[in-house]
Amino acid sequence: MPRSPCDTPVATTPLLVVRGQATLSLPRQGVDDLRDQPPRGVALPPRFLRHADEQTVVGVHAVALALAGAVGGDDDRQGWAVVAAPRQAGRTASARTLAGWHAGGHAAVSPHVVPQCSLHAMASAVSVALGCHGTHLGVGGGPEAVAEALLAIPWLASAHPTVILVATGWDREPEIDGDGAGGAGMVVRAIAVLVAPSAAACGPTLSLALDRQPPAREPRSAAELDRFARLVGAVPERAGRVATVASFATRRGGSLRVTVGPVGRREAA
Amino acid sequence: MPSSRDTSGAIAITGVGVRSPLGDSFAAVADALLAGRPAIRTVDFGTGMEGVRTLAAPLADGDCVAAVPAAGAVGRLERINLQALAAALADGGIDPRATGPRLGLVLGQGAEHLKEWEADFRGGGRDVFTGAGAEPLVERLAAATGCAGPALTVGAACASSGFAIALARSWLDAGLVDICVAGGCEVLSPIAMAAFHNLRALSRWSGAPDQASRPFDRQRDGFVMGEGGAFLVLEPAARARARGAVIRGLLTGVGTSSDAAHMVAPCSDPTQAARAINAALADAGIAPGEIDYVNAHAAGTPVGDVAEAAAIRRALGDAAATVPVSSTKGLSGHLVSGAAAFEALACLVAFDRRAIPATANLDAPDERCVLDHVRGQPRERAVRIAASNSFGFGGANLCLILERAA
């Protein structure tokens, strides 16, 4: 069906190759159990995740899973970039901190709260854990964090052989108390994707288009991580043909459309 | 800069907006930077900070740090960022509603949620316990100003607003937007003050408050927090010239790297910081000897300043002996999320006033920080190319290359 002029994208990005992907969902108790367990294939410093936010713990482990299944491209991680998109990261530690400060003043404030609960923290943790000396940054922080992270990918992919994208969030925001407790039945989810410029690797491709129109099928209120998870799950099975697998709302009703395409040229050749 | 240098493909800075301890306009900040009077003093943070000497650099207009937020009121974080953003758009002559979806916004903000939960909690709210809360700050800023293009928040700790500028440039280079506003502002708060104090990152200087922030000095003992920051309007130079915009400077190079060393402690190995500086020089296509000024990140921390001095020497090689270096944090304090954008603005001041601000309180340079320090008085110099360093917790390194418009 022909596209109307208003369907013309504002901009599109070069193709990206998906080298690997993984999803991980854990209940809160499972997250705490993972704090002292180094992910398979990753040598973490002792107690590295002891003070990390729950989303960082699950995010680092999801990245390790994605690495374990990665194909194609350069495996020297030193030059890789990291972009992390948590949602309301650090809330349990912040609740503990604020309640402690209220009861006991400045002495009750943990020195870990800024370095471990800020937007950059998960990206830094992945960078340190994997020895990635490329760019790393946190993006978003709110309910549309995944779309914001995707908007950062073209910059990073233009200058790095591989970019690690990890998006995390509680499945449903838990009610927590002043000890940071709560959320017993809640799940922390993480989705990790490794992407590379199409000239640097082989595999299914992704492209991003910034549209003027809102997402065609997805209500803006739909859970963003669900859509991203579906996107990630669709990559291998849709690799043989071009298909739009997800749209993310951006500002003023526009959208970021993600398209999966055929395998990159290197593999095809 | 050789006269033959081609910067036609560069990104122009056509508007600035600032809220800072040194003033709230380009001219006020320029005057204060060159006057060399630190804005640091003892600040009342209200209850909870008893027994701590709370040295900080609050906003110049006396906006009260300790005031308990009123329910439903626009918080300080939003208000200060909105003021600087709106000022940048006005300075650049940008009407967002006329520009439409080709106007982007990138906010550098390291810990938006922590600050907003704190403000809500101090006002009697429970957002931190329930997970409820307002729209993301960048959404509110975009809505309030009418910026209708892509908008996102970037966090890279103390380098956040610099990474915002870098990302904005990539959007412009990729044609995603025609104009992009980037930057960010920090606010002082009791929790941030307490957390950095307990981390032993803050200065515990017992002398006069305005001497507490001492980048590169032998007696430095930590940084002093400040608040505020800046937003810059960025657009392709050709577009700026075509619309007759005033070009305050050009962004010609960006370099980034990660230490991948530690979540909290500064990295004493200068390798990656030097790599970011070299990457920025290469991106701009200039040699180290062409730099007229380095605005150092130097926050006055014992390890960080030594590492940065080593990184500058390694990156610039022999030229390091003659390239003037200063840190403006001795005057403004460390604006954390807003620092990088504010310090990019300090480079624009050097272009405009043909003078380099001096590092305040640099009475006796640390022998491990040997550089061509500008200290005591500003140094008169027709600055054409400046490098601005920013380094953040978790090892995020950034260098921006800025050039005076021809």
Short mmCIF file of C-alpha atoms in Angstrom, two decimals, chain B residues 8-402:
data_model
loop_
_atom_site.label_atom_id
_atom_site.label_comp_id
_atom_site.label_asym_id
_atom_site.label_seq_id
_atom_site.Cartn_x
_atom_site.Cartn_y
_atom_site.Cartn_z
CA SER B 8 31.95 24.66 7.17
CA GLY B 9 30.69 21.26 8.31
CA ALA B 10 30.96 22.13 11.98
CA ILE B 11 28.14 22.53 14.44
CA ALA B 12 27.51 26.11 15.50
CA ILE B 13 26.53 27.22 18.98
CA THR B 14 23.93 29.89 18.38
CA GLY B 15 22.36 30.32 21.77
CA VAL B 16 23.25 29.93 25.43
CA GLY B 17 21.19 29.92 28.59
CA VAL B 18 22.71 29.71 32.03
CA ARG B 19 21.75 29.51 35.72
CA SER B 20 24.78 29.45 37.94
CA PRO B 21 26.45 30.61 41.12
CA LEU B 22 28.35 33.13 38.99
CA GLY B 23 25.35 34.68 37.27
CA ASP B 24 22.41 34.03 35.03
CA SER B 25 23.54 35.51 31.74
CA PHE B 26 26.52 35.07 29.45
CA ALA B 27 27.80 38.55 30.29
CA ALA B 28 27.39 38.10 34.05
CA VAL B 29 29.19 34.75 34.00
CA ALA B 30 31.95 36.18 31.82
CA ASP B 31 32.47 39.09 34.20
CA ALA B 32 32.50 36.80 37.24
CA LEU B 33 34.89 34.26 35.70
CA LEU B 34 37.39 36.97 34.84
CA ALA B 35 36.94 38.81 38.15
CA GLY B 36 37.98 35.61 39.90
CA ARG B 37 35.73 35.83 42.94
CA PRO B 38 34.61 32.37 44.12
CA ALA B 39 30.88 31.95 44.78
CA ILE B 40 31.41 29.38 47.50
CA ARG B 41 30.06 29.96 50.99
CA THR B 42 28.46 28.21 53.93
CA VAL B 43 24.94 27.20 52.91
CA ASP B 44 21.99 26.32 55.14
CA PHE B 45 20.68 22.89 54.11
CA GLY B 46 18.07 22.78 56.86
CA THR B 47 17.61 19.97 59.35
CA GLY B 48 19.52 16.74 59.00
CA MET B 49 22.90 18.28 58.30
CA GLU B 50 23.82 19.24 61.85
CA GLY B 51 27.51 19.00 62.61
CA VAL B 52 28.58 19.23 58.98
CA ARG B 53 30.22 22.33 57.58
CA THR B 54 28.15 22.66 54.44
CA LEU B 55 30.22 24.57 51.92
CA ALA B 56 28.61 24.99 48.52
CA ALA B 57 28.07 27.37 45.63
CA PRO B 58 24.35 28.15 45.46
CA LEU B 59 22.68 30.05 42.64
CA ALA B 60 23.63 33.70 42.43
CA ASP B 61 20.06 34.90 42.92
CA GLY B 62 19.71 33.42 46.42
CA ASP B 63 17.13 30.78 45.44
CA CYS B 64 16.79 28.95 48.76
CA VAL B 65 18.30 25.47 48.95
CA ALA B 66 16.78 24.61 52.33
CA ALA B 67 13.18 25.56 51.53
CA VAL B 68 10.78 22.65 51.86
CA PRO B 69 9.02 22.15 48.51
CA ALA B 70 5.37 23.14 48.48
CA ALA B 71 2.96 20.42 47.40
CA GLY B 72 2.10 20.71 43.74
CA ALA B 73 4.66 23.41 43.05
CA VAL B 74 7.14 23.10 40.22
CA GLY B 75 10.28 21.73 41.85
CA ARG B 76 13.63 23.49 41.84
CA LEU B 77 15.15 20.95 39.46
CA GLU B 78 12.48 21.59 36.85
CA ARG B 79 12.37 25.32 37.44
CA ILE B 80 16.11 25.89 37.14
CA ASN B 81 16.46 23.68 34.07
CA LEU B 82 13.46 25.36 32.45
CA GLN B 83 14.87 28.83 33.07
CA ALA B 84 18.20 27.96 31.47
CA LEU B 85 16.58 26.11 28.56
CA ALA B 86 14.15 28.92 27.82
CA ALA B 87 16.98 31.44 28.01
CA ALA B 88 19.01 29.43 25.49
CA LEU B 89 16.10 29.26 23.04
CA ALA B 90 15.52 33.00 23.39
CA ASP B 91 19.22 33.78 23.00
CA GLY B 92 19.31 31.67 19.85
CA GLY B 93 16.24 33.33 18.41
CA ILE B 94 14.47 29.97 18.24
CA ASP B 95 10.69 29.78 18.24
CA PRO B 96 10.06 26.10 19.05
CA ARG B 97 6.48 26.19 17.86
CA ALA B 98 7.61 27.38 14.44
CA THR B 99 10.40 24.83 14.23
CA GLY B 100 8.22 21.75 14.76
CA PRO B 101 9.53 18.21 14.98
CA ARG B 102 12.99 19.12 13.70
CA LEU B 103 13.93 20.69 17.04
CA GLY B 104 15.50 18.18 19.43
CA LEU B 105 16.24 18.34 23.13
CA VAL B 106 18.90 16.37 25.00
CA LEU B 107 18.99 16.77 28.75
CA GLY B 108 22.06 15.82 30.73
CA GLN B 109 20.85 14.80 34.16
CA GLY B 110 22.60 12.29 36.35
CA ALA B 111 20.05 11.51 39.05
CA GLU B 112 16.70 13.01 38.18
CA HIS B 113 14.60 10.49 40.05
CA LEU B 114 16.66 10.59 43.23
CA LYS B 115 16.34 14.37 43.35
CA GLU B 116 12.64 14.39 42.60
CA TRP B 117 11.90 11.63 45.12
CA GLU B 118 13.86 13.63 47.70
CA ALA B 119 11.97 16.84 46.97
CA ASP B 120 8.65 15.01 47.08
CA PHE B 121 9.59 13.26 50.36
CA ARG B 122 10.69 16.51 52.00
CA GLY B 123 7.32 17.98 51.04
CA GLY B 124 5.48 15.06 52.66
CA GLY B 125 5.00 12.93 49.54
CA ARG B 126 5.42 9.16 49.10
CA ASP B 127 6.45 8.79 45.46
CA VAL B 128 9.66 6.96 46.34
CA PHE B 129 7.67 4.29 48.17
CA THR B 130 4.91 3.87 45.60
CA GLY B 131 6.74 4.38 42.33
CA ALA B 132 4.28 7.03 41.27
CA GLY B 133 5.64 10.25 39.95
CA ALA B 134 5.49 12.92 37.35
CA GLU B 135 6.38 12.59 33.67
CA PRO B 136 10.12 12.49 33.04
CA LEU B 137 11.76 15.89 33.40
CA VAL B 138 12.76 16.04 29.75
CA GLU B 139 9.12 15.55 28.74
CA ARG B 140 8.02 18.39 31.00
CA LEU B 141 10.75 20.67 29.70
CA ALA B 142 9.88 19.89 26.11
CA ALA B 143 6.20 20.45 26.73
CA ALA B 144 6.79 23.73 28.55
CA THR B 145 9.00 25.16 25.82
CA GLY B 146 7.29 23.62 22.81
CA CYS B 147 10.25 21.53 21.68
CA ALA B 148 8.45 19.01 19.48
CA GLY B 149 11.21 16.79 18.15
CA PRO B 150 12.96 13.84 19.75
CA ALA B 151 13.87 14.38 23.38
CA LEU B 152 15.87 12.26 25.75
CA THR B 153 17.79 12.26 29.00
CA VAL B 154 21.43 11.22 29.19
CA GLY B 155 23.22 10.28 32.40
CA ALA B 156 27.00 10.15 32.65
CA ALA B 157 27.42 11.37 36.23
CA CYS B 158 29.52 14.54 36.37
CA ALA B 159 29.88 14.56 32.59
CA SER B 160 26.14 14.28 31.86
CA SER B 161 25.53 17.63 30.20
CA GLY B 162 28.64 17.17 28.05
CA PHE B 163 27.41 13.82 26.82
CA ALA B 164 24.10 15.54 26.06
CA ILE B 165 25.98 18.00 23.83
CA ALA B 166 27.85 15.14 22.15
CA LEU B 167 24.66 13.22 21.46
CA ALA B 168 22.97 16.33 20.13
CA ARG B 169 25.79 16.77 17.66
CA SER B 170 25.34 13.19 16.46
CA TRP B 171 21.63 13.84 15.81
CA LEU B 172 22.53 16.93 13.79
CA ASP B 173 25.22 15.09 11.84
CA ALA B 174 22.76 12.28 11.09
CA GLY B 175 20.07 14.69 9.95
CA LEU B 176 17.67 13.57 12.64
CA VAL B 177 17.02 17.19 13.62
CA ASP B 178 17.82 20.66 12.27
CA ILE B 179 18.40 22.28 15.65
CA CYS B 180 19.08 20.67 19.00
CA VAL B 181 19.24 22.17 22.46
CA ALA B 182 21.48 20.33 24.87
CA GLY B 183 22.75 20.76 28.40
CA GLY B 184 21.50 20.52 31.92
CA CYS B 185 21.44 22.06 35.37
CA GLU B 186 22.14 20.63 38.80
CA VAL B 187 20.47 21.44 42.12
CA LEU B 188 21.91 21.28 45.60
CA SER B 189 20.04 19.06 48.06
CA PRO B 190 20.57 17.69 51.55
CA ILE B 191 20.76 14.07 50.40
CA ALA B 192 23.33 14.76 47.70
CA MET B 193 25.33 16.81 50.17
CA ALA B 194 25.19 14.05 52.77
CA ALA B 195 25.97 11.28 50.30
CA PHE B 196 29.02 13.03 48.86
CA HIS B 197 30.12 14.01 52.39
CA ASN B 198 29.88 10.40 53.58
CA LEU B 199 31.72 9.30 50.46
CA ARG B 200 34.51 11.66 51.61
CA ALA B 201 34.45 13.29 48.20
CA LEU B 202 33.72 16.80 49.48
CA SER B 203 36.24 19.31 50.74
CA ARG B 204 36.43 19.55 54.53
CA TRP B 205 38.31 22.84 54.33
CA SER B 206 38.27 24.66 57.65
CA GLY B 207 39.43 28.05 56.42
CA ALA B 208 37.55 30.73 54.53
CA PRO B 209 34.74 29.14 52.46
CA ASP B 210 35.79 30.87 49.24
CA GLN B 211 39.16 29.11 49.46
CA ALA B 212 37.73 25.61 49.76
CA SER B 213 37.67 24.65 46.06
CA ARG B 214 41.35 24.36 45.08
CA PRO B 215 41.87 22.56 41.77
CA PHE B 216 45.45 21.35 41.25
CA ASP B 217 46.60 22.98 44.51
CA ARG B 218 48.71 21.06 47.04
CA GLN B 219 46.15 21.69 49.79
CA ARG B 220 43.09 20.51 47.85
CA ASP B 221 41.04 17.97 49.77
CA GLY B 222 37.89 17.36 47.72
CA PHE B 223 35.32 19.15 45.64
CA VAL B 224 32.69 21.71 46.57
CA MET B 225 29.22 21.22 45.13
CA GLY B 226 27.59 23.98 43.16
CA GLU B 227 24.28 24.26 41.38
CA GLY B 228 23.11 25.38 38.00
CA GLY B 229 24.44 24.69 34.55
CA ALA B 230 23.78 25.68 30.97
CA PHE B 231 21.98 24.79 27.76
CA LEU B 232 23.45 25.37 24.30
CA VAL B 233 21.54 25.76 21.03
CA LEU B 234 23.32 23.71 18.37
CA GLU B 235 22.76 23.69 14.62
CA PRO B 236 24.83 23.14 11.47
CA ALA B 237 27.06 26.14 10.87
CA ALA B 238 25.81 26.54 7.32
CA ARG B 239 22.23 26.69 8.54
CA ALA B 240 23.15 29.18 11.24
CA ARG B 241 24.90 31.44 8.77
CA ALA B 242 21.99 31.20 6.35
CA ARG B 243 19.54 32.44 8.95
CA GLY B 244 21.92 35.16 10.15
CA ALA B 245 22.29 33.73 13.64
CA VAL B 246 24.96 34.99 16.00
CA ILE B 247 27.52 32.20 16.26
CA ARG B 248 29.13 32.14 19.69
CA GLY B 249 31.41 29.25 18.83
CA LEU B 250 31.74 26.01 16.93
CA LEU B 251 31.69 22.47 18.23
CA THR B 252 34.25 20.71 16.06
CA GLY B 253 35.34 17.67 18.04
CA VAL B 254 34.06 15.11 20.50
CA GLY B 255 36.03 12.35 22.18
CA THR B 256 34.78 9.81 24.68
CA SER B 257 36.11 6.77 26.51
CA SER B 258 35.56 4.71 29.64
CA ASP B 259 38.03 3.82 32.36
CA ALA B 260 36.22 0.54 33.13
CA ALA B 261 38.02 0.58 36.45
CA HIS B 262 35.73 1.33 39.40
CA MET B 263 32.17 2.46 40.15
CA VAL B 264 33.24 5.19 42.58
CA ALA B 265 36.97 5.81 42.89
CA PRO B 266 38.65 8.04 40.29
CA CYS B 267 40.95 6.12 37.99
CA SER B 268 44.58 6.96 38.66
CA ASP B 269 45.62 5.55 35.27
CA PRO B 270 45.36 8.41 32.73
CA THR B 271 45.28 6.15 29.67
CA GLN B 272 41.58 6.34 28.90
CA ALA B 273 41.15 10.02 29.75
CA ALA B 274 44.06 10.79 27.41
CA ARG B 275 42.41 8.63 24.76
CA ALA B 276 39.24 10.74 24.98
CA ILE B 277 41.26 13.94 24.53
CA ASN B 278 43.15 12.49 21.56
CA ALA B 279 39.91 11.25 20.02
CA ALA B 280 38.43 14.74 20.26
CA LEU B 281 41.51 16.27 18.65
CA ALA B 282 41.38 13.73 15.85
CA ASP B 283 37.67 14.33 15.37
CA ALA B 284 38.31 18.06 15.05
CA GLY B 285 41.33 17.49 12.83
CA ILE B 286 43.69 19.58 14.91
CA ALA B 287 47.11 19.05 16.42
CA PRO B 288 47.77 19.43 20.17
CA GLY B 289 49.84 22.56 19.60
CA GLU B 290 46.86 24.31 18.03
CA ILE B 291 44.92 24.34 21.31
CA ASP B 292 44.88 27.75 22.96
CA TYR B 293 43.15 26.72 26.18
CA VAL B 294 42.20 23.59 28.11
CA ASN B 295 39.28 23.97 30.50
CA ALA B 296 40.09 21.14 32.88
CA HIS B 297 37.55 19.05 34.71
CA ALA B 298 39.77 19.37 37.82
CA ALA B 299 37.34 19.37 40.74
CA GLY B 300 39.94 19.56 43.48
CA THR B 301 40.01 15.87 44.40
CA PRO B 302 43.39 14.46 45.41
CA VAL B 303 43.44 11.58 42.90
CA GLY B 304 41.36 13.03 40.08
CA ASP B 305 43.41 16.17 39.53
CA VAL B 306 46.69 14.25 39.35
CA ALA B 307 45.19 11.79 36.88
CA GLU B 308 43.80 14.56 34.69
CA ALA B 309 47.10 16.45 34.64
CA ALA B 310 48.81 13.24 33.55
CA ALA B 311 46.14 12.68 30.90
CA ILE B 312 46.60 16.18 29.49
CA ARG B 313 50.38 15.74 29.36
CA ARG B 314 50.04 12.35 27.69
CA ALA B 315 47.49 13.57 25.15
CA LEU B 316 49.20 16.84 24.25
CA GLY B 317 52.78 15.62 24.43
CA ASP B 318 55.37 18.39 24.19
CA ALA B 319 52.63 20.96 23.61
CA ALA B 320 51.41 20.44 27.19
CA ALA B 321 54.22 22.66 28.41
CA THR B 322 52.80 25.69 26.65
CA VAL B 323 49.02 25.12 26.42
CA PRO B 324 47.28 27.18 29.14
CA VAL B 325 45.09 25.16 31.49
CA SER B 326 42.59 26.29 34.09
CA SER B 327 39.65 24.90 36.04
CA THR B 328 36.68 27.13 36.69
CA LYS B 329 35.45 24.94 39.58
CA GLY B 330 37.47 27.03 42.02
CA LEU B 331 34.96 29.80 41.28
CA SER B 332 31.68 28.01 40.52
CA GLY B 333 32.09 24.85 42.55
CA HIS B 334 31.34 21.55 40.85
CA LEU B 335 27.99 21.77 39.09
CA VAL B 336 27.93 17.95 38.71
CA SER B 337 25.31 17.18 36.00
CA GLY B 338 25.51 20.77 34.75
CA ALA B 339 29.30 21.11 34.92
CA ALA B 340 30.25 20.12 31.39
CA ALA B 341 27.79 22.46 29.68
CA PHE B 342 28.71 25.32 32.01
CA GLU B 343 32.40 24.76 31.30
CA ALA B 344 31.76 24.68 27.55
CA LEU B 345 30.20 28.09 28.10
CA ALA B 346 33.37 29.16 29.94
CA CYS B 347 35.29 28.36 26.75
CA LEU B 348 32.92 30.59 24.81
CA VAL B 349 33.70 33.32 27.34
CA ALA B 350 37.40 32.89 26.59
CA PHE B 351 36.66 33.36 22.87
CA ASP B 352 34.51 36.41 23.48
CA ARG B 353 36.67 38.19 26.05
CA ARG B 354 40.02 37.11 24.60
CA ALA B 355 41.10 36.05 28.06
CA ILE B 356 41.43 32.79 29.99
CA PRO B 357 39.87 32.61 33.46
CA ALA B 358 42.36 31.75 36.20
CA THR B 359 42.08 28.73 38.48
CA ALA B 360 41.05 30.14 41.84
CA ASN B 361 42.98 29.21 44.97
CA LEU B 362 45.83 27.65 43.05
CA ASP B 363 48.43 29.05 45.42
CA ALA B 364 50.93 26.22 45.23
CA PRO B 365 50.45 23.81 42.32
CA ASP B 366 50.87 20.15 43.20
CA GLU B 367 54.18 19.01 41.73
CA ARG B 368 52.35 15.98 40.32
CA CYS B 369 50.06 18.34 38.36
CA VAL B 370 52.68 20.11 36.27
CA LEU B 371 50.95 22.04 33.50
CA ASP B 372 50.93 25.60 32.15
CA HIS B 373 48.47 26.72 34.83
CA VAL B 374 46.61 30.01 34.52
CA ARG B 375 46.51 31.23 38.11
CA GLY B 376 46.34 34.47 40.01
CA GLN B 377 45.02 36.58 37.16
CA PRO B 378 43.25 35.81 33.88
CA ARG B 379 45.61 35.44 30.98
CA GLU B 380 44.97 37.68 28.00
CA ARG B 381 45.00 35.62 24.84
CA ALA B 382 43.05 35.49 21.61
CA VAL B 383 41.68 32.01 22.20
CA ARG B 384 40.67 30.33 18.95
CA ILE B 385 40.50 26.67 19.95
CA ALA B 386 39.61 25.29 23.37
CA ALA B 387 39.33 21.79 24.79
CA SER B 388 36.92 21.14 27.63
CA ASN B 389 37.37 17.97 29.71
CA SER B 390 34.66 16.27 31.75
CA PHE B 391 35.00 13.08 33.75
CA GLY B 392 32.29 11.27 35.68
CA PHE B 393 31.79 8.62 38.35
CA GLY B 394 32.00 5.17 36.88
CA GLY B 395 34.73 6.23 34.47
CA ALA B 396 32.88 8.23 31.80
CA ASN B 397 35.40 10.46 30.01
CA LEU B 398 34.57 13.25 27.57
CA CYS B 399 36.46 15.97 25.75
CA LEU B 400 34.79 18.64 23.61
CA ILE B 401 36.73 20.76 21.11
CA LEU B 402 35.26 24.23 20.67
#
